[in-house]
Short mmCIF file of C-alpha atoms and ligand atoms in Angstrom, two decimals:
data_model
loop_
_atom_site.label_atom_id
_atom_site.label_comp_id
_atom_site.label_asym_id
_atom_site.label_seq_id
_atom_site.Cartn_x
_atom_site.Cartn_y
_atom_site.Cartn_z
CA MET A 1170 105.84 112.96 133.30
CA GLY A 1171 103.78 111.48 130.59
CA HIS A 1172 105.88 113.09 127.91
CA ASP A 1173 109.13 111.17 129.10
CA LEU A 1174 107.34 107.97 128.88
CA ALA A 1175 105.70 108.91 125.64
CA ALA A 1176 109.09 109.58 124.13
CA SER A 1177 109.97 106.13 124.70
CA PHE A 1178 107.35 104.90 122.47
CA ARG A 1179 109.36 104.10 119.27
CA PRO A 1180 109.37 100.90 117.28
CA VAL A 1181 112.52 98.76 117.39
CA ALA A 1182 113.18 99.89 113.84
CA PRO A 1183 111.42 102.34 111.48
CA PRO A 1184 108.68 100.82 109.53
CA ARG A 1185 109.84 98.88 106.28
CA VAL A 1186 107.55 99.11 103.26
CA ILE A 1187 107.18 96.22 100.84
CA GLU A 1188 105.11 95.92 97.80
CA ASN A 1189 102.88 92.97 96.55
CA ALA A 1190 102.58 91.59 99.96
CA TYR A 1191 100.05 89.02 98.99
CA PRO A 1192 100.47 88.04 95.29
CA GLU A 1193 97.15 88.14 93.21
CA ASP A 1194 96.21 84.44 94.01
CA GLN A 1195 96.65 84.92 97.60
CA HIS A 1196 94.68 88.11 97.70
CA ARG A 1197 91.87 86.75 95.73
CA ARG A 1198 91.61 83.76 98.32
CA LEU A 1199 91.79 86.23 101.22
CA LEU A 1200 88.89 88.25 99.81
CA GLY A 1201 87.15 85.01 99.04
CA VAL A 1202 87.12 84.07 102.69
CA VAL A 1203 85.93 87.48 103.64
CA ARG A 1204 83.09 87.25 101.05
CA ASP A 1205 82.16 83.73 101.86
CA HIS A 1206 82.19 83.77 105.65
CA GLY A 1207 80.38 86.92 106.67
CA PRO A 1208 78.53 88.93 107.75
CA TRP A 1209 81.27 90.60 109.79
CA PRO A 1210 80.73 92.60 113.02
CA LEU A 1211 82.03 96.04 113.94
CA ILE A 1212 85.47 96.15 115.43
CA LEU A 1213 83.92 97.61 118.65
CA ALA A 1214 81.42 94.72 118.90
CA HIS A 1215 84.34 92.33 119.08
CA HIS A 1216 86.04 93.92 121.98
CA PHE A 1217 83.54 95.83 124.16
CA LYS A 1218 80.23 95.01 125.91
CA SER A 1219 79.39 98.62 126.80
CA PRO A 1220 80.31 102.22 125.88
CA GLU A 1221 81.70 102.44 129.46
CA GLU A 1222 84.25 99.75 128.66
CA VAL A 1223 85.24 101.62 125.60
CA LEU A 1224 85.93 104.81 127.61
CA ALA A 1225 87.89 102.73 130.25
CA THR A 1226 90.43 101.89 127.66
CA THR A 1227 90.65 105.22 125.84
CA SER A 1228 90.78 108.19 128.13
CA GLY A 1229 89.43 108.96 131.53
CA ASP A 1230 85.97 110.05 132.38
CA VAL A 1231 83.06 111.99 131.10
CA PRO A 1232 81.47 114.73 133.36
CA GLU A 1233 78.87 113.62 135.92
CA GLY A 1234 75.39 113.07 134.40
CA VAL A 1235 76.64 112.62 130.78
CA GLN A 1236 74.91 109.45 129.46
CA LEU A 1237 77.28 107.27 127.47
CA THR A 1238 75.97 105.96 124.17
CA TRP A 1239 77.43 103.70 121.47
CA ASP A 1240 77.00 106.50 119.10
CA MET A 1241 79.74 108.35 120.65
CA PHE A 1242 82.11 105.83 119.54
CA LEU A 1243 80.75 104.11 116.43
CA SER A 1244 82.76 103.95 113.41
CA PRO A 1245 81.86 101.76 110.43
CA VAL A 1246 84.94 99.49 110.46
CA PHE A 1247 84.26 95.94 110.42
CA ARG A 1248 86.71 93.01 111.38
CA GLY A 1249 87.14 89.29 111.18
CA TYR A 1250 89.77 86.96 112.61
CA LEU A 1251 91.48 84.71 110.04
CA ALA A 1252 93.72 83.02 112.71
CA ARG A 1253 93.95 82.65 116.48
CA GLY A 1254 97.29 81.87 118.09
CA GLY A 1255 98.94 79.18 116.12
CA VAL A 1256 95.67 78.14 114.45
CA CYS A 1257 94.70 79.30 110.97
CA LEU A 1258 90.90 79.30 110.78
CA PHE A 1259 90.50 78.90 107.06
CA ARG A 1260 92.22 76.05 105.11
CA GLU A 1261 92.19 78.08 101.79
CA ILE A 1262 94.61 80.79 103.24
CA GLU A 1263 97.00 78.60 105.31
CA ASP A 1264 99.75 79.56 103.11
CA CYS A 1265 99.18 83.25 103.81
CA TYR A 1266 99.32 82.57 107.49
CA TYR A 1267 102.25 80.16 107.77
CA ASN A 1268 104.24 82.61 105.50
CA SER A 1269 107.83 82.06 105.40
CA GLY A 1270 108.52 85.25 103.58
CA PHE A 1271 106.84 87.17 106.32
CA LEU A 1272 108.65 85.24 108.98
CA ASP A 1273 111.94 86.22 107.35
CA LEU A 1274 110.68 89.83 107.18
CA VAL A 1275 109.98 90.12 111.01
CA ARG A 1276 113.14 88.06 112.02
CA SER A 1277 115.15 90.57 109.96
CA TYR A 1278 113.24 93.55 111.28
CA TRP A 1279 114.27 92.54 114.93
CA GLY A 1280 117.43 90.83 114.17
CA ALA A 1281 115.80 87.83 116.04
CA ARG A 1282 116.60 84.17 115.54
CA TYR A 1283 113.01 82.83 115.73
CA ALA A 1284 109.67 83.85 114.86
CA GLU A 1285 106.09 82.43 114.93
CA PRO A 1286 102.87 83.62 113.50
CA GLU A 1287 100.62 84.81 116.31
CA SER A 1288 97.46 86.43 114.82
CA MET A 1289 95.79 87.39 111.50
CA LEU A 1290 92.73 89.58 111.03
CA PHE A 1291 91.18 91.80 108.49
CA ASN A 1292 89.51 95.37 108.85
CA LEU A 1293 86.99 96.17 106.04
CA GLN A 1294 85.37 99.43 105.63
CA GLY A 1295 83.82 101.80 103.28
CA PRO A 1296 83.91 105.57 103.73
CA CYS A 1297 85.01 106.28 107.18
CA ARG A 1298 86.21 109.14 109.48
CA GLU A 1299 89.55 108.44 111.14
CA GLY A 1300 89.73 104.80 111.83
CA GLY A 1301 90.20 105.36 115.62
CA SER A 1302 92.35 107.94 117.24
CA PRO A 1303 96.15 107.36 117.21
CA HIS A 1304 96.91 104.34 119.47
CA ILE A 1305 99.41 101.56 120.15
CA ASP A 1306 98.13 98.11 119.56
CA GLY A 1307 97.34 95.70 122.52
CA THR A 1308 100.26 93.71 123.66
CA ARG A 1309 101.04 90.58 125.83
CA PHE A 1310 103.33 89.79 128.60
CA ARG A 1311 104.75 86.45 129.75
CA GLY A 1312 101.96 85.03 131.92
CA LEU A 1313 99.54 87.83 131.24
CA GLN A 1314 97.48 88.24 127.94
CA MET A 1315 94.25 88.98 126.51
CA GLU A 1316 92.81 85.56 127.57
CA ASN A 1317 93.32 86.21 131.39
CA THR A 1318 93.79 89.96 131.73
CA PRO A 1319 91.47 92.85 130.90
CA THR A 1320 92.64 95.13 128.02
CA TRP A 1321 92.73 98.10 130.09
CA LEU A 1322 95.42 96.55 132.51
CA LEU A 1323 97.64 95.25 129.57
CA ASN A 1324 97.41 98.66 128.13
CA THR A 1325 98.41 100.34 131.49
CA MET A 1326 101.19 97.82 131.90
CA SER A 1327 102.53 98.73 128.44
CA LYS A 1328 102.19 102.52 128.92
CA SER A 1329 104.06 102.43 132.31
CA GLY A 1330 107.08 100.97 130.82
CA LEU A 1331 107.66 98.86 133.91
CA PHE A 1332 107.08 95.46 132.38
CA ARG A 1333 109.41 95.40 129.29
CA ARG A 1334 111.30 92.46 130.64
CA TRP A 1335 108.09 90.38 130.33
CA GLN A 1336 106.60 91.98 127.21
CA ALA A 1337 106.47 90.06 124.04
CA LYS A 1338 108.50 91.14 121.12
CA LYS A 1339 106.10 91.32 118.15
CA ALA A 1340 106.00 92.67 114.60
CA GLN A 1341 103.25 92.77 112.00
CA VAL A 1342 103.05 92.84 108.27
CA ILE A 1343 99.98 95.12 107.54
CA ALA A 1344 98.83 95.26 103.95
CA TRP A 1345 96.37 97.54 102.23
CA TYR A 1346 93.99 97.19 99.33
CA TYR A 1347 92.23 100.50 98.69
CA ARG A 1348 91.71 102.30 95.40
CA GLY A 1349 89.50 105.10 96.65
CA ARG A 1350 90.41 108.56 95.59
CA ILE A 1351 89.92 110.34 99.11
CA GLY A 1352 92.24 109.59 102.02
CA GLY A 1353 92.69 106.06 103.29
CA GLY A 1354 96.45 106.42 104.09
CA PHE A 1355 98.22 105.17 107.06
CA ASP A 1356 99.40 107.79 109.78
CA TYR A 1357 102.31 106.86 112.16
CA TRP A 1358 104.63 108.37 114.66
CA PRO A 1359 107.91 106.53 114.32
CA ASP A 1360 109.62 109.02 116.77
CA GLY A 1361 107.15 108.91 119.54
CA PRO A 1362 103.64 110.64 119.78
CA GLN A 1363 105.38 114.05 120.36
CA GLY A 1364 107.69 113.48 117.19
CA ARG A 1365 106.74 114.33 113.60
CA PRO A 1366 104.19 112.15 112.20
CA ARG A 1367 104.46 110.42 108.91
CA GLN A 1368 101.81 109.44 106.42
CA MET A 1369 101.82 106.65 103.89
CA PRO A 1370 99.33 107.80 101.25
CA ALA A 1371 96.62 105.79 99.50
CA PRO A 1372 95.76 104.53 97.05
CA MET A 1373 97.63 101.28 97.69
CA TRP A 1374 97.20 97.85 96.38
CA GLY A 1375 99.22 95.15 98.27
CA ARG A 1376 101.46 97.62 99.72
CA ALA A 1377 102.51 96.78 103.32
CA VAL A 1378 104.57 97.76 106.31
CA VAL A 1379 106.58 95.70 108.56
CA VAL A 1380 106.17 97.32 111.92
CA GLU A 1381 106.02 96.96 115.74
CA ASN A 1382 102.58 98.60 116.55
CA GLU A 1383 102.66 97.92 120.10
CA ARG A 1384 105.43 100.53 120.35
CA MET A 1385 104.41 103.00 117.60
CA TYR A 1386 101.37 105.31 117.66
CA HIS A 1387 99.39 104.94 114.33
CA CYS A 1388 95.99 105.17 112.99
CA ALA A 1389 93.97 105.25 109.63
CA GLN A 1390 93.40 108.43 107.67
CA SER A 1391 89.76 109.22 107.04
CA ASN A 1392 88.60 107.84 103.62
CA GLY A 1393 85.85 108.18 101.14
CA PRO A 1394 83.33 111.21 100.63
CA ALA A 1395 82.99 112.87 103.91
CA ALA A 1396 79.02 112.71 103.67
CA LEU A 1397 79.19 108.98 103.57
CA ARG A 1398 81.52 108.39 106.52
CA HIS A 1399 78.81 107.93 109.23
CA PRO A 1400 75.95 105.93 107.78
CA GLU A 1401 72.56 106.81 109.18
CA GLY A 1402 71.30 103.85 111.37
CA LEU A 1403 74.88 102.52 112.31
CA ALA A 1404 74.48 100.51 115.45
CA ILE A 1405 76.62 98.25 117.63
CA ASP A 1406 75.04 95.24 116.02
CA SER A 1407 75.34 96.33 112.27
CA ARG A 1408 77.08 93.93 109.94
CA LEU A 1409 78.99 93.98 106.74
CA ALA A 1410 78.43 91.44 103.91
CA PRO A 1411 78.87 91.21 100.15
CA ASP A 1412 76.10 93.26 98.28
CA PRO A 1413 74.29 90.83 96.09
CA GLU A 1414 73.25 93.77 93.76
CA THR A 1415 76.79 95.11 93.02
CA GLU A 1416 79.74 93.12 91.69
CA GLY A 1417 82.42 93.43 94.32
CA GLY A 1418 80.54 95.64 96.37
CA PHE A 1419 79.50 95.40 100.04
CA ARG A 1420 76.47 96.50 102.16
CA ILE A 1421 75.94 97.45 105.70
CA THR A 1422 72.93 96.14 107.49
CA THR A 1423 71.43 96.95 110.75
CA GLY A 1424 68.88 94.28 111.81
CA ASP A 1425 67.02 93.46 108.45
CA ARG A 1426 67.52 97.10 107.02
CA VAL A 1427 70.30 97.82 104.46
CA ILE A 1428 71.78 101.16 105.61
CA GLN A 1429 74.51 101.56 103.18
CA ARG A 1430 75.66 100.13 99.84
CA ILE A 1431 79.29 100.41 99.11
CA PRO A 1432 80.84 99.97 95.65
CA ALA A 1433 84.05 97.88 95.26
CA ASP A 1434 86.06 100.95 94.56
CA GLU A 1435 85.24 102.55 98.01
CA MET A 1436 86.29 99.54 100.06
CA ARG A 1437 89.36 99.63 102.22
CA PHE A 1438 90.66 96.21 102.95
CA LEU A 1439 93.37 95.79 105.43
CA VAL A 1440 95.13 92.46 106.22
CA HIS A 1441 96.96 92.42 109.66
CA TRP A 1442 99.47 89.38 110.09
CA GLY A 1443 101.31 89.29 113.45
CA ALA A 1444 104.14 87.42 114.69
CA GLN A 1445 105.95 86.82 117.96
CA VAL A 1446 109.78 86.79 117.75
CA TYR A 1447 112.49 85.52 120.13
CA LEU A 1448 115.90 87.06 119.92
CA ASP A 1449 117.74 83.91 120.98
CA ASP A 1450 117.44 80.42 122.35
CA GLU A 1451 117.32 81.68 125.92
CA GLU A 1452 114.48 83.93 125.22
CA LEU A 1453 112.48 81.18 123.56
CA ARG A 1454 113.23 78.91 126.53
CA VAL A 1455 111.89 81.35 129.04
CA ALA A 1456 108.86 81.85 127.12
CA GLN A 1457 108.03 78.30 126.78
CA ASP A 1458 109.13 76.87 130.23
CA HIS A 1459 107.20 79.64 132.13
CA THR A 1460 109.84 80.18 134.74
CA ASP A 1461 109.60 83.90 134.54
CA ASP A 1462 105.91 84.46 134.04
CA LEU A 1463 104.02 87.47 135.68
CA THR A 1464 100.89 87.03 137.72
CA HIS A 1465 98.18 89.78 138.49
CA GLU A 1466 99.52 89.93 142.04
CA ARG A 1467 103.06 90.67 140.92
CA ALA A 1468 101.91 93.12 138.32
CA PHE A 1469 100.03 95.10 140.76
CA GLU A 1470 102.92 94.93 143.40
CA ILE A 1471 105.08 96.53 140.77
CA LEU A 1472 102.59 99.11 139.94
CA ILE A 1473 101.77 100.02 143.46
CA ALA A 1474 105.62 100.27 144.21
CA ASP A 1475 105.91 102.61 141.38
CA LEU A 1476 102.87 104.80 142.36
CA ARG A 1477 104.47 105.08 145.86
CA ALA A 1478 107.81 106.06 144.46
CA ARG A 1479 106.09 108.83 142.66
CA GLY A 1480 104.58 110.13 145.79
CA GLU A 1481 100.96 109.24 144.89
CA CYS A 1482 98.55 108.89 147.86
CA PHE A 1483 95.95 106.46 147.65
CA GLU A 1484 94.05 103.45 149.30
CA LEU A 1485 95.10 100.12 148.62
CA PRO A 1486 92.27 98.53 146.57
CA SER A 1487 90.91 95.36 147.87
CA ASP A 1488 90.25 94.17 144.09
CA PRO A 1489 92.49 96.25 141.97
CA LEU A 1490 91.15 94.55 138.88
CA THR A 1491 87.68 96.25 139.33
CA ASP A 1492 88.45 99.21 141.63
CA ARG A 1493 87.34 102.22 139.45
CA ALA A 1494 89.08 104.77 141.82
CA PHE A 1495 92.35 102.85 141.31
CA ILE A 1496 91.89 102.38 137.55
CA ARG A 1497 91.37 106.07 137.22
CA LEU A 1498 94.53 106.80 139.11
CA LEU A 1499 96.51 104.50 136.87
CA ASN A 1500 94.94 106.15 133.89
CA ARG A 1501 95.98 109.63 135.18
CA VAL A 1502 99.47 108.60 136.11
CA TYR A 1503 100.42 106.64 133.10
CA ASP A 1504 98.77 109.00 130.62
CA LEU A 1505 101.00 109.47 127.51
CA GLY A 1506 99.00 112.28 126.18
CA ALA A 1507 97.84 112.59 122.58
CA PRO A 1508 100.18 113.18 119.65
CA SER A 1509 100.91 116.85 119.29
CA GLN A 1510 100.88 116.89 115.61
CA ARG A 1511 98.58 115.12 113.17
CA PRO A 1512 98.98 114.36 109.38
CA PRO A 1513 96.72 116.12 107.09
CA GLU A 1514 93.22 114.97 106.60
CA PRO A 1515 92.27 114.34 102.94
CA ASP A 1516 90.91 116.78 100.70
CA GLU A 1517 87.35 116.31 99.79
CA VAL A 1518 87.79 116.78 96.08
CA PRO A 1519 89.19 113.72 94.40
CA LEU A 1520 92.64 114.23 93.03
CA VAL A 1521 93.13 113.87 89.38
CA PRO A 1522 95.28 110.82 88.94
FE1 FE2 B 2442 96.10 99.61 115.45
#
C-alpha cells in the first residue's frame, strides 16, 4: 500500500527556478550574520537528544543488541535559525525575511491570495556525503505543530494522507551558494518517490527554487572531495565557525580541537525561507480563529480508525504518544518506502569548467 500513498507525494506545482534570489548586498549581510553569530551546531544537535530519537523519525528498528551511536548518523552539516515564526532574529536581514518578492513567488506558486513568512534558516557545510537521505520536510497542522507535538507523529500524520484538511499549505524559496567543483546539487522527485528523480546541478550562486518540500522528496547531492566528507573527530557537539586563519574559510571544532579547516571555495551555503499560504479569506479565517483545530486525541482517533479499517490487529495503547509498539506499527503501516531511483553521485575528478 505504501506505494499508493507514496505516489500522492507530489508538490502542488513543479519547482520553479529563479536566479539571484538574494542580491549581492543581501547575500553579504546574510553571510555576515552567519560569520558574526556562530559557532553553529550540527543539524542533528538541533533536533535530537539521542541516536534512538533519530532512528524513530527515520526508519524502524535495528536488530536486537545493536548499540546505537551518533557516529551512525553524523553528517557535517551545520544549521542556524534566522527567524522563528513571524520574528526575524537579526535586524540586519529583516528585508530578506519580510520579502515581498518571495511572498509574490509563493502566492503565485500556489495560486493563493495570502502568504506570510514562517521560517528562515541556513545550512552550512564543507565537504559532505549526501546531506541526509531523501526526505520530505516537517509540516504542521492546524492545532498540532512542532511546539506541541513530537516530530515522529507529525511525520506519520503527513505520510498517512489522512490529515490534508488540517495541513498547512506551505512553500519555500531555497537558495544555494556553492562554487565547489564536486557535486553539491539538489536532488528531487517532483513525480513522487517512485517517479524519475531530477537534479539541479551545482555550482550555483544565488540560484533558488520555489518548492513545496513538505510534499516533495528531496535531498542534497554529496559535495567536495570524498576523503574530506567525514572529518575525523566529528561529534554531536562539534561546531562550525569562521576560521581566523583563512579569508572566507570556516573551521570545525570538537571541544577545543580544530578537526577540519574548510576553504571558502568548498563551503556550501543554503538559505531556506519558508512561508505559509492561505488560498482565500475562508482559509485564513479558519486558521486564525481555531474553530477547526486538531488535538492529539482527535489525531489518534483518526489514525486508529484507519488502522482498524485496514484490518490491523493491535492493543489500544494507554499513551499512544510514547507507546513504542504502537509507534512501530504506525511506522510500518505508513511506510512510504525509499525512492526507487537516485540521481548520479558526483564524479570525484573535478570537471574542467
Ligand atoms: Fe529538506
